[in-house]
Short mmCIF file of N, CA and C in Angstrom, two decimals:
data_model
loop_
_atom_site.label_atom_id
_atom_site.label_comp_id
_atom_site.label_asym_id
_atom_site.label_seq_id
_atom_site.Cartn_x
_atom_site.Cartn_y
_atom_site.Cartn_z
N UNK A 1 0.94 -1.15 -0.06
CA UNK A 1 0.07 0.13 -0.01
C UNK A 1 0.97 1.28 -0.20
N UNK A 2 0.74 2.07 -0.91
CA UNK A 2 1.41 3.18 -1.08
C UNK A 2 0.67 4.26 -0.40
N UNK A 3 1.49 5.51 0.07
CA UNK A 3 0.87 6.49 0.96
C UNK A 3 0.41 7.81 -0.20
N UNK A 4 -1.03 7.49 -0.42
CA UNK A 4 -1.34 8.84 -1.19
C UNK A 4 -1.91 10.01 -0.40
N UNK A 5 -2.25 9.66 0.75
CA UNK A 5 -2.91 10.79 1.60
C UNK A 5 -2.62 10.34 2.97
N UNK A 6 -2.13 10.99 3.60
CA UNK A 6 -1.63 10.89 5.27
C UNK A 6 -2.28 12.05 6.01
N UNK A 7 -3.23 11.54 7.08
CA UNK A 7 -3.99 12.45 8.13
C UNK A 7 -2.96 12.34 9.36
N UNK A 8 -2.79 13.61 10.00
CA UNK A 8 -2.44 13.67 11.14
C UNK A 8 -3.49 14.33 12.37
N UNK A 9 -3.59 13.53 13.34
CA UNK A 9 -4.83 13.50 14.21
C UNK A 9 -3.93 14.86 15.32
N UNK A 10 -4.75 15.99 15.37
CA UNK A 10 -4.03 16.99 15.80
C UNK A 10 -4.79 17.65 17.07
N UNK A 11 -4.33 17.45 18.27
CA UNK A 11 -4.93 18.06 19.44
C UNK A 11 -4.63 19.38 19.73
N UNK A 12 -5.57 20.45 19.53
CA UNK A 12 -5.26 21.67 19.61
C UNK A 12 -5.99 22.36 21.08
N UNK A 13 -5.26 23.26 21.73
CA UNK A 13 -5.61 23.82 22.91
C UNK A 13 -5.29 25.28 22.69
N UNK A 14 -6.29 26.11 23.08
CA UNK A 14 -6.18 27.44 22.74
C UNK A 14 -5.68 28.01 21.46
N UNK A 15 -6.09 27.21 20.37
CA UNK A 15 -5.61 27.65 18.94
C UNK A 15 -4.07 27.00 18.58
N UNK A 16 -3.60 26.51 19.59
CA UNK A 16 -1.93 26.06 19.26
C UNK A 16 -2.01 24.58 19.41
N UNK A 17 -1.54 23.93 18.04
CA UNK A 17 -1.29 22.50 18.09
C UNK A 17 -0.67 21.84 19.12
N UNK A 18 -0.75 20.61 19.48
CA UNK A 18 0.29 19.80 20.56
C UNK A 18 1.64 19.66 19.41
N UNK A 19 2.78 19.51 20.33
CA UNK A 19 3.79 19.41 19.82
C UNK A 19 3.96 18.29 18.99
N UNK A 20 3.51 17.20 19.56
CA UNK A 20 3.56 15.86 18.88
C UNK A 20 2.99 15.67 17.56
N UNK A 21 1.90 16.50 17.40
CA UNK A 21 1.17 16.70 15.74
C UNK A 21 2.23 17.32 14.99
N UNK A 22 2.87 18.43 15.52
CA UNK A 22 3.83 19.12 14.38
C UNK A 22 4.78 18.30 13.94
N UNK A 23 5.66 17.16 15.16
CA UNK A 23 6.33 16.14 14.52
C UNK A 23 6.01 15.08 13.73
N UNK A 24 4.49 14.87 14.01
CA UNK A 24 4.15 13.81 12.85
C UNK A 24 3.84 14.27 11.54
N UNK A 25 3.38 15.51 11.47
CA UNK A 25 3.27 16.22 10.15
C UNK A 25 4.73 16.46 9.40
N UNK A 26 5.62 16.60 10.10
CA UNK A 26 7.12 16.58 9.48
C UNK A 26 7.25 15.23 9.22
N UNK A 27 6.91 14.01 9.70
CA UNK A 27 7.29 13.04 9.18
C UNK A 27 6.44 12.56 8.13
N UNK A 28 5.08 12.95 8.21
CA UNK A 28 4.38 12.69 7.14
C UNK A 28 4.58 13.25 5.69
N UNK A 29 5.41 14.39 5.76
CA UNK A 29 5.82 14.79 4.53
C UNK A 29 6.60 14.09 3.84
N UNK A 30 7.63 13.65 4.62
CA UNK A 30 8.65 12.55 4.24
C UNK A 30 8.15 11.26 3.35
N UNK A 31 6.85 10.89 3.71
CA UNK A 31 6.28 9.84 3.19
C UNK A 31 5.65 10.13 1.85
N UNK A 32 5.65 11.26 1.42
CA UNK A 32 5.27 11.47 0.17
C UNK A 32 3.63 11.76 0.10
N UNK A 33 3.01 12.07 -1.01
CA UNK A 33 1.54 12.07 -0.94
C UNK A 33 1.02 13.76 -0.45
N UNK A 34 -0.19 13.71 -0.13
CA UNK A 34 -0.89 15.05 0.53
C UNK A 34 -0.81 14.47 1.93
N UNK A 35 -0.48 15.59 2.68
CA UNK A 35 -0.72 15.60 4.14
C UNK A 35 -1.71 16.46 4.47
N UNK A 36 -2.64 16.17 5.37
CA UNK A 36 -3.49 16.72 5.85
C UNK A 36 -3.70 16.59 7.49
N UNK A 37 -4.54 17.45 8.29
CA UNK A 37 -4.54 17.63 9.70
C UNK A 37 -5.84 17.41 10.06
N UNK A 38 -6.34 16.89 11.05
CA UNK A 38 -7.73 16.75 11.43
C UNK A 38 -7.66 17.21 13.09
N UNK A 39 -8.62 18.22 13.23
CA UNK A 39 -8.70 18.61 14.79
C UNK A 39 -9.97 18.79 15.16
N UNK A 40 -10.21 18.76 16.58
CA UNK A 40 -11.68 18.84 16.95
C UNK A 40 -11.62 20.02 18.20
N UNK A 41 -12.40 21.12 17.90
CA UNK A 41 -12.95 21.99 19.30
C UNK A 41 -13.09 23.13 18.75
N UNK A 42 -13.58 24.10 19.50
CA UNK A 42 -13.88 25.39 18.89
C UNK A 42 -12.66 26.21 18.56
N UNK A 43 -11.41 26.12 19.29
CA UNK A 43 -10.20 26.68 18.56
C UNK A 43 -9.40 26.11 17.50
N UNK A 44 -10.00 24.89 16.83
CA UNK A 44 -9.11 23.99 15.93
C UNK A 44 -8.68 24.92 14.61
N UNK A 45 -9.57 25.87 14.07
CA UNK A 45 -9.21 26.36 12.96
C UNK A 45 -8.19 27.46 13.26
N UNK A 46 -8.01 27.79 14.21
CA UNK A 46 -6.83 28.53 14.62
C UNK A 46 -5.56 28.07 14.43
N UNK A 47 -5.44 26.77 14.40
CA UNK A 47 -4.30 26.19 14.23
C UNK A 47 -4.13 26.23 12.79
N UNK A 48 -4.63 26.53 11.70
CA UNK A 48 -4.48 26.35 10.48
C UNK A 48 -3.04 26.97 9.74
N UNK A 49 -2.52 27.95 10.36
CA UNK A 49 -1.38 28.63 9.96
C UNK A 49 -0.13 27.95 10.43
N UNK A 50 -0.09 27.33 11.68
CA UNK A 50 0.88 26.33 12.38
C UNK A 50 1.16 25.10 11.61
N UNK A 51 -0.30 24.53 11.55
CA UNK A 51 0.02 23.10 10.89
C UNK A 51 0.10 23.22 9.28
N UNK A 52 -0.09 24.43 8.71
CA UNK A 52 0.45 24.64 7.32
C UNK A 52 1.99 24.72 7.39
N UNK A 53 2.50 25.58 8.22
CA UNK A 53 3.79 25.71 8.22
C UNK A 53 4.77 24.31 8.53
N UNK A 54 3.81 23.42 8.94
CA UNK A 54 4.46 22.23 8.99
C UNK A 54 4.10 21.26 7.92
N UNK A 55 3.34 21.35 7.01
CA UNK A 55 2.99 20.59 5.72
C UNK A 55 2.01 20.34 5.56
N UNK A 56 0.80 20.57 6.54
CA UNK A 56 -0.66 20.40 6.24
C UNK A 56 -1.13 21.28 5.14
N UNK A 57 -1.67 20.39 3.93
CA UNK A 57 -2.39 21.35 3.12
C UNK A 57 -3.52 21.98 3.41
N UNK A 58 -4.40 20.78 4.26
CA UNK A 58 -5.87 20.83 4.71
C UNK A 58 -5.90 20.70 6.20
N UNK A 59 -6.61 21.64 6.77
CA UNK A 59 -7.24 21.27 8.06
C UNK A 59 -8.68 21.02 8.10
N UNK A 60 -9.03 19.68 8.57
CA UNK A 60 -10.42 19.38 8.84
C UNK A 60 -10.75 19.59 10.14
N UNK A 61 -11.73 20.23 10.34
CA UNK A 61 -12.00 20.92 11.73
C UNK A 61 -13.59 20.42 12.18
N UNK A 62 -13.53 20.12 13.45
CA UNK A 62 -14.88 19.62 13.96
C UNK A 62 -15.15 20.72 14.82
N UNK A 63 -16.05 21.52 14.38
CA UNK A 63 -16.09 23.18 15.03
C UNK A 63 -17.22 23.17 16.34
N UNK A 64 -18.07 21.93 16.69
CA UNK A 64 -18.88 21.86 17.83
C UNK A 64 -18.11 22.30 18.96
N UNK A 65 -18.71 23.38 19.90
CA UNK A 65 -17.95 23.67 20.95
C UNK A 65 -17.97 22.54 22.09
N UNK A 66 -18.94 21.75 21.91
CA UNK A 66 -18.91 20.59 22.81
C UNK A 66 -17.80 19.62 23.09
N UNK A 67 -16.76 19.70 21.65
CA UNK A 67 -15.53 18.88 21.96
C UNK A 67 -14.71 19.43 23.06
N UNK A 68 -15.14 20.65 23.25
CA UNK A 68 -14.15 21.44 24.35
C UNK A 68 -14.39 20.78 25.61
N UNK A 69 -15.78 20.09 25.85
CA UNK A 69 -16.15 19.89 27.26
C UNK A 69 -16.41 18.36 27.37
N UNK A 70 -16.10 17.55 26.40
CA UNK A 70 -16.64 16.07 26.48
C UNK A 70 -15.34 15.45 26.46
N UNK A 71 -15.33 13.86 26.93
CA UNK A 71 -14.23 13.29 26.73
C UNK A 71 -14.45 13.13 25.20
N UNK A 72 -13.15 13.14 24.57
CA UNK A 72 -12.96 13.63 23.19
C UNK A 72 -13.04 12.03 22.36
N UNK A 73 -12.63 10.96 23.18
CA UNK A 73 -12.45 9.53 22.04
C UNK A 73 -13.91 9.43 21.28
N UNK A 74 -14.94 9.12 22.15
CA UNK A 74 -16.14 8.84 21.37
C UNK A 74 -16.66 9.89 20.12
N UNK A 75 -16.89 11.17 20.58
CA UNK A 75 -17.24 11.86 19.13
C UNK A 75 -15.95 12.19 18.38
N UNK A 76 -14.92 12.15 18.49
CA UNK A 76 -13.55 12.30 17.52
C UNK A 76 -13.96 10.97 16.79
N UNK A 77 -13.81 10.08 17.43
CA UNK A 77 -14.05 8.67 16.42
C UNK A 77 -15.05 8.77 15.40
N UNK A 78 -16.29 8.96 16.03
CA UNK A 78 -17.37 9.12 15.23
C UNK A 78 -17.22 9.93 13.83
N UNK A 79 -16.56 11.20 14.39
CA UNK A 79 -16.32 12.04 13.20
C UNK A 79 -15.35 11.72 12.35
N UNK A 80 -14.31 11.08 12.97
CA UNK A 80 -13.10 10.61 12.17
C UNK A 80 -13.78 9.76 11.09
N UNK A 81 -14.54 8.67 11.61
CA UNK A 81 -14.95 7.57 10.70
C UNK A 81 -15.73 8.07 9.76
N UNK A 82 -16.77 9.21 9.79
CA UNK A 82 -17.49 9.81 8.66
C UNK A 82 -16.30 10.40 7.59
N UNK A 83 -15.52 11.27 8.30
CA UNK A 83 -14.68 11.90 7.35
C UNK A 83 -13.53 10.86 6.54
N UNK A 84 -13.46 9.74 7.10
CA UNK A 84 -12.71 8.56 6.20
C UNK A 84 -13.39 8.11 5.33
N UNK A 85 -14.83 7.85 5.47
CA UNK A 85 -15.56 7.25 4.48
C UNK A 85 -15.61 8.28 3.31
N UNK A 86 -15.66 9.51 3.71
CA UNK A 86 -15.72 10.86 2.60
C UNK A 86 -14.49 10.67 1.75
N UNK A 87 -13.14 10.91 2.60
CA UNK A 87 -11.89 11.40 1.97
C UNK A 87 -11.30 10.24 1.74
N UNK A 88 -11.09 8.93 2.41
CA UNK A 88 -10.17 7.84 2.17
C UNK A 88 -8.94 8.21 2.39
N UNK A 89 -8.33 8.32 3.56
CA UNK A 89 -6.76 8.27 3.85
C UNK A 89 -6.49 7.27 3.65
N UNK A 90 -4.81 7.02 3.34
CA UNK A 90 -4.37 6.00 3.33
C UNK A 90 -3.93 5.72 4.82
N UNK A 91 -3.37 6.47 5.48
CA UNK A 91 -2.78 6.59 6.66
C UNK A 91 -3.23 7.72 7.69
N UNK A 92 -3.40 7.40 8.96
CA UNK A 92 -3.66 8.24 9.86
C UNK A 92 -2.78 8.06 11.06
N UNK A 93 -2.00 9.10 11.39
CA UNK A 93 -0.82 9.39 12.28
C UNK A 93 -1.70 10.07 13.83
N UNK A 94 -1.33 8.99 14.83
CA UNK A 94 -1.92 9.80 16.02
C UNK A 94 -0.77 9.81 17.35
N UNK A 95 -0.55 10.68 17.69
CA UNK A 95 0.56 10.94 18.88
C UNK A 95 -0.02 10.13 20.06
N UNK A 96 1.02 9.51 20.64
CA UNK A 96 0.59 8.68 21.70
C UNK A 96 0.08 9.39 23.06
N UNK A 97 -0.79 10.05 22.99
CA UNK A 97 -1.36 11.00 24.15
C UNK A 97 -2.59 10.34 24.69
N UNK A 98 -3.18 10.64 25.71
CA UNK A 98 -4.20 10.10 26.38
C UNK A 98 -5.40 10.18 25.34
N UNK A 99 -5.66 11.15 24.87
CA UNK A 99 -6.79 11.56 23.58
C UNK A 99 -6.48 10.65 22.48
N UNK A 100 -5.05 10.61 22.13
CA UNK A 100 -4.67 9.93 21.10
C UNK A 100 -5.20 8.64 20.90
N UNK A 101 -4.44 7.91 21.94
CA UNK A 101 -4.78 6.45 22.07
C UNK A 101 -6.15 6.11 22.39
N UNK A 102 -7.11 6.94 22.93
CA UNK A 102 -8.44 6.81 23.21
C UNK A 102 -9.22 6.78 21.73
N UNK A 103 -8.89 7.87 21.01
CA UNK A 103 -9.35 8.02 19.59
C UNK A 103 -8.93 7.09 18.69
N UNK A 104 -7.83 6.49 18.79
CA UNK A 104 -7.30 5.67 17.85
C UNK A 104 -7.77 4.43 17.95
N UNK A 105 -8.18 3.52 19.28
CA UNK A 105 -8.75 2.26 19.73
C UNK A 105 -10.07 2.57 19.04
N UNK A 106 -10.76 3.45 19.47
CA UNK A 106 -12.47 3.48 19.22
C UNK A 106 -12.35 3.61 17.37
N UNK A 107 -11.39 4.41 16.80
CA UNK A 107 -11.76 4.50 15.47
C UNK A 107 -11.23 3.27 14.73
N UNK A 108 -10.39 2.48 15.22
CA UNK A 108 -10.26 1.35 14.91
C UNK A 108 -11.11 0.21 14.76
N UNK A 109 -12.03 0.22 16.13
CA UNK A 109 -13.08 -0.56 16.30
C UNK A 109 -14.11 -0.37 15.14
N UNK A 110 -14.45 1.07 14.84
CA UNK A 110 -15.42 1.54 14.18
C UNK A 110 -15.11 0.98 12.46
N UNK A 111 -14.09 1.24 12.25
CA UNK A 111 -13.69 0.61 10.88
C UNK A 111 -13.38 -0.68 10.44
N UNK A 112 -13.21 -1.43 11.79
CA UNK A 112 -12.79 -2.83 11.70
C UNK A 112 -11.51 -2.97 10.87
N UNK A 113 -10.52 -2.11 11.33
CA UNK A 113 -9.12 -2.11 10.72
C UNK A 113 -8.11 -2.09 11.90
N UNK A 114 -6.80 -2.83 11.70
CA UNK A 114 -6.14 -2.93 12.90
C UNK A 114 -5.32 -1.62 13.06
N UNK A 115 -4.78 -1.41 14.42
CA UNK A 115 -3.97 -0.05 14.73
C UNK A 115 -2.65 -0.74 15.20
N UNK A 116 -1.42 -0.08 14.93
CA UNK A 116 -0.14 -0.44 15.65
C UNK A 116 -0.03 0.75 16.46
N UNK A 117 0.52 0.18 17.84
CA UNK A 117 0.61 1.42 18.84
C UNK A 117 2.20 1.23 19.24
N UNK A 118 2.73 2.33 20.08
CA UNK A 118 4.17 2.25 20.41
C UNK A 118 4.96 2.49 19.17
N UNK A 119 4.45 2.95 18.08
CA UNK A 119 5.40 3.36 17.09
C UNK A 119 6.58 4.00 17.26
N UNK A 120 7.81 4.21 16.69
CA UNK A 120 8.91 4.80 16.71
C UNK A 120 9.26 5.18 15.43
N UNK A 121 8.93 4.86 14.42
CA UNK A 121 9.11 5.18 13.07
C UNK A 121 7.98 4.52 11.96
N UNK A 122 7.46 5.46 11.04
CA UNK A 122 6.74 4.82 9.99
C UNK A 122 7.52 5.15 8.68
N UNK A 123 7.14 4.26 7.87
CA UNK A 123 8.00 4.04 6.15
C UNK A 123 7.00 3.64 5.24
N UNK A 124 7.46 3.90 3.99
CA UNK A 124 6.38 3.55 2.93
C UNK A 124 7.30 3.21 1.74
N UNK A 125 7.24 2.02 1.43
CA UNK A 125 7.93 1.33 0.20
C UNK A 125 7.14 0.27 -0.53
N UNK A 126 6.05 0.82 -0.91
CA UNK A 126 5.01 -0.12 -1.47
C UNK A 126 4.12 -0.55 -0.39
N UNK A 127 4.22 -0.48 1.00
CA UNK A 127 3.65 -0.70 1.87
C UNK A 127 3.88 0.32 2.91
N UNK A 128 3.15 0.25 4.08
CA UNK A 128 3.15 1.07 5.28
C UNK A 128 3.60 0.18 6.51
N UNK A 129 4.79 0.33 6.74
CA UNK A 129 5.51 -0.24 7.99
C UNK A 129 5.72 0.64 9.34
N UNK A 130 5.19 0.14 10.33
CA UNK A 130 5.68 0.49 11.64
C UNK A 130 6.91 0.14 12.64
N UNK A 131 7.90 0.86 12.88
CA UNK A 131 8.99 0.07 13.62
C UNK A 131 8.67 0.49 15.14
N UNK A 132 8.82 -0.39 16.04
CA UNK A 132 8.81 -0.13 17.27
C UNK A 132 9.69 -0.99 18.16
N UNK A 133 9.89 -0.92 19.49
CA UNK A 133 10.67 -1.55 20.27
C UNK A 133 9.75 -2.36 21.31
N UNK A 134 10.09 -3.83 21.62
CA UNK A 134 9.08 -4.51 22.59
C UNK A 134 10.28 -5.23 23.54
N UNK A 135 9.83 -5.85 24.26
CA UNK A 135 10.61 -6.41 25.47
C UNK A 135 11.41 -5.58 26.13
N UNK A 136 10.95 -4.21 26.80
CA UNK A 136 11.80 -3.39 27.30
C UNK A 136 12.79 -2.77 26.52
N UNK A 137 12.64 -2.65 25.16
CA UNK A 137 13.27 -2.02 24.18
C UNK A 137 14.65 -2.73 23.77
N UNK A 138 14.38 -4.11 24.14
CA UNK A 138 15.44 -4.93 23.89
C UNK A 138 15.25 -5.63 22.41
N UNK A 139 14.31 -5.35 21.81
CA UNK A 139 14.07 -6.20 20.37
C UNK A 139 13.25 -5.09 19.46
N UNK A 140 13.82 -5.17 18.51
CA UNK A 140 13.27 -3.62 17.68
C UNK A 140 12.38 -4.65 16.41
N UNK A 141 11.21 -4.22 15.94
CA UNK A 141 10.45 -5.04 15.38
C UNK A 141 9.80 -4.16 14.25
N UNK A 142 9.29 -4.34 13.08
CA UNK A 142 8.68 -3.82 12.31
C UNK A 142 7.30 -4.50 11.90
N UNK A 143 6.17 -3.82 11.76
CA UNK A 143 5.03 -4.53 11.54
C UNK A 143 4.29 -3.74 10.18
N UNK A 144 4.00 -4.57 9.17
CA UNK A 144 3.62 -4.20 8.01
C UNK A 144 1.98 -4.38 8.14
N UNK A 145 1.04 -3.27 7.63
CA UNK A 145 -0.32 -3.19 7.55
C UNK A 145 -0.55 -3.87 6.36
N UNK A 146 -1.23 -4.99 6.43
CA UNK A 146 -1.65 -5.96 5.19
C UNK A 146 -3.33 -5.57 5.07
N UNK A 147 -4.16 -5.01 5.81
CA UNK A 147 -5.66 -4.55 5.88
C UNK A 147 -5.54 -3.24 5.72
N UNK A 148 -6.67 -2.62 5.21
CA UNK A 148 -6.77 -1.23 5.37
C UNK A 148 -7.09 -0.67 3.70
N UNK A 149 -7.12 0.34 3.12
CA UNK A 149 -6.85 1.71 4.26
C UNK A 149 -8.09 1.97 5.00
N UNK A 150 -7.95 2.92 5.89
CA UNK A 150 -6.68 3.59 6.33
C UNK A 150 -5.91 2.43 7.41
N UNK A 151 -4.60 2.69 7.59
CA UNK A 151 -3.57 2.25 8.30
C UNK A 151 -3.79 3.40 9.47
N UNK A 152 -3.80 2.71 10.76
CA UNK A 152 -3.82 3.65 11.66
C UNK A 152 -2.54 3.37 12.64
N UNK A 153 -1.85 4.36 12.93
CA UNK A 153 -0.50 4.31 13.57
C UNK A 153 -0.64 5.26 14.55
N UNK A 154 0.09 4.69 16.06
CA UNK A 154 -0.08 5.64 17.27
C UNK A 154 1.34 5.61 17.25
N UNK A 155 2.03 6.96 17.59
CA UNK A 155 3.42 6.89 17.55
C UNK A 155 3.72 7.87 18.68
N UNK A 156 4.88 7.50 19.30
CA UNK A 156 5.15 7.82 20.56
C UNK A 156 5.83 9.37 20.28
N UNK A 157 5.66 10.28 21.45
CA UNK A 157 6.34 11.59 21.34
C UNK A 157 7.96 11.86 21.05
N UNK A 158 8.51 12.69 20.39
CA UNK A 158 9.50 12.69 20.16
C UNK A 158 10.09 11.71 19.26
N UNK A 159 9.76 11.10 18.74
CA UNK A 159 10.10 10.18 17.64
C UNK A 159 10.76 10.85 16.42
N UNK A 160 10.41 12.02 16.26
CA UNK A 160 10.58 12.78 15.19
C UNK A 160 10.87 14.33 15.38
N UNK A 161 11.83 14.84 15.03
CA UNK A 161 12.15 16.27 15.36
C UNK A 161 11.07 17.12 14.22
N UNK A 162 10.45 18.06 15.22
CA UNK A 162 9.30 18.91 14.33
C UNK A 162 10.24 19.95 13.48
N UNK A 163 10.04 20.01 12.23
CA UNK A 163 10.71 20.93 11.25
C UNK A 163 9.45 21.71 10.26
N UNK A 164 9.44 22.96 10.48
CA UNK A 164 8.49 23.61 9.42
C UNK A 164 8.97 23.40 8.04
N UNK A 165 8.17 23.45 7.25
CA UNK A 165 8.43 23.32 5.74
C UNK A 165 8.19 24.53 4.99
N UNK A 166 7.80 25.68 5.60
CA UNK A 166 7.91 27.21 5.19
C UNK A 166 6.45 26.98 4.28
N UNK A 167 5.61 26.31 4.54
CA UNK A 167 4.16 26.49 3.88
C UNK A 167 3.38 27.24 4.15
N UNK A 168 2.30 27.70 3.61
CA UNK A 168 1.26 28.64 4.10
C UNK A 168 0.25 28.02 4.71
N UNK A 169 -0.53 28.85 5.40
CA UNK A 169 -1.77 28.16 6.17
C UNK A 169 -2.38 27.02 5.49
N UNK A 170 -2.86 26.13 6.21
CA UNK A 170 -3.60 25.01 5.57
C UNK A 170 -5.17 25.57 5.46
N UNK A 171 -5.59 25.12 4.29
CA UNK A 171 -7.08 25.45 3.80
C UNK A 171 -7.92 24.91 5.02
N UNK A 172 -9.02 25.47 5.69
CA UNK A 172 -9.73 24.71 6.51
C UNK A 172 -11.09 24.30 6.16
N UNK A 173 -11.19 23.00 6.70
CA UNK A 173 -12.48 22.32 5.84
C UNK A 173 -13.19 22.09 7.26
N UNK A 174 -14.32 23.08 7.55
CA UNK A 174 -15.00 22.83 8.74
C UNK A 174 -16.04 21.60 8.58
N UNK A 175 -16.24 20.87 9.71
CA UNK A 175 -17.21 19.78 9.57
C UNK A 175 -18.09 20.38 10.93
N UNK A 176 -19.40 21.07 10.75
CA UNK A 176 -20.29 21.27 11.53
C UNK A 176 -21.13 20.56 12.02
N UNK A 177 -20.80 19.23 11.94
CA UNK A 177 -21.65 17.90 12.45
C UNK A 177 -21.79 18.26 14.04
N UNK A 178 -22.89 18.30 14.77
CA UNK A 178 -22.71 18.34 16.40
C UNK A 178 -22.51 16.98 16.96
N UNK A 179 -21.72 17.24 17.97
CA UNK A 179 -21.45 16.08 18.74
C UNK A 179 -22.54 15.47 19.11
N UNK A 180 -22.76 14.01 18.97
CA UNK A 180 -23.95 13.04 19.23
C UNK A 180 -24.40 13.30 20.67
N UNK A 181 -25.75 13.56 21.11
CA UNK A 181 -26.28 13.47 22.33
C UNK A 181 -25.55 12.34 23.09
N UNK A 182 -25.07 11.24 22.51
CA UNK A 182 -24.80 10.06 23.60
C UNK A 182 -23.42 10.47 24.07
N UNK A 183 -22.71 11.52 23.31
CA UNK A 183 -21.41 11.85 24.35
C UNK A 183 -21.37 12.93 25.27
N UNK A 184 -22.41 13.53 25.34
CA UNK A 184 -22.68 14.71 26.11
C UNK A 184 -22.65 14.55 27.57
N UNK A 185 -22.79 13.51 27.99
CA UNK A 185 -22.66 13.08 29.28
C UNK A 185 -21.61 12.86 29.89
N UNK A 186 -20.36 12.56 29.00
CA UNK A 186 -19.01 12.67 29.69
C UNK A 186 -18.48 13.63 29.67
N UNK A 187 -18.37 14.39 30.74
CA UNK A 187 -17.77 15.79 30.74
C UNK A 187 -16.38 15.87 31.16
N UNK A 188 -15.54 16.56 30.81
CA UNK A 188 -14.03 16.45 31.29
C UNK A 188 -14.12 17.70 32.44
#
């Protein structure tokens, strides 16, 4: 599976993307193809300039302010599943944060695709491979995605250096679909 389109799940706080998202955008650029970011929350669109500077051409945003108040896993996985069905990314990279792990697991279950966790590197040469260490970092392994797309990879922070590409602001594509009622009871 070659990478035609890579998405980076981007956590945004007060309009600023998380550092791990900028690291993942840097890596996504090296895989070739289109690079896009996905973020949820009332200030998600404010991250367009910074994610664009790190290589994202497009920023898909969930704009419902309820994303700011609820546990992100369920509603973000619902929204991502709908976006995946519409836009068909080949690879989605997630930072190994609390929200990243929660959203990735739920999205994998919704889409019926595997996810690879604790990644340290991602490569693409006809297939998508994720390198990780196991057994207390005594054995390095590479796992290849044979199912999908999308391939879902959960990558540890600080696996890549964040380097701007000099690009302009990402094009913002708002998704104004409201957070489903079933998620509104789990407040942060």
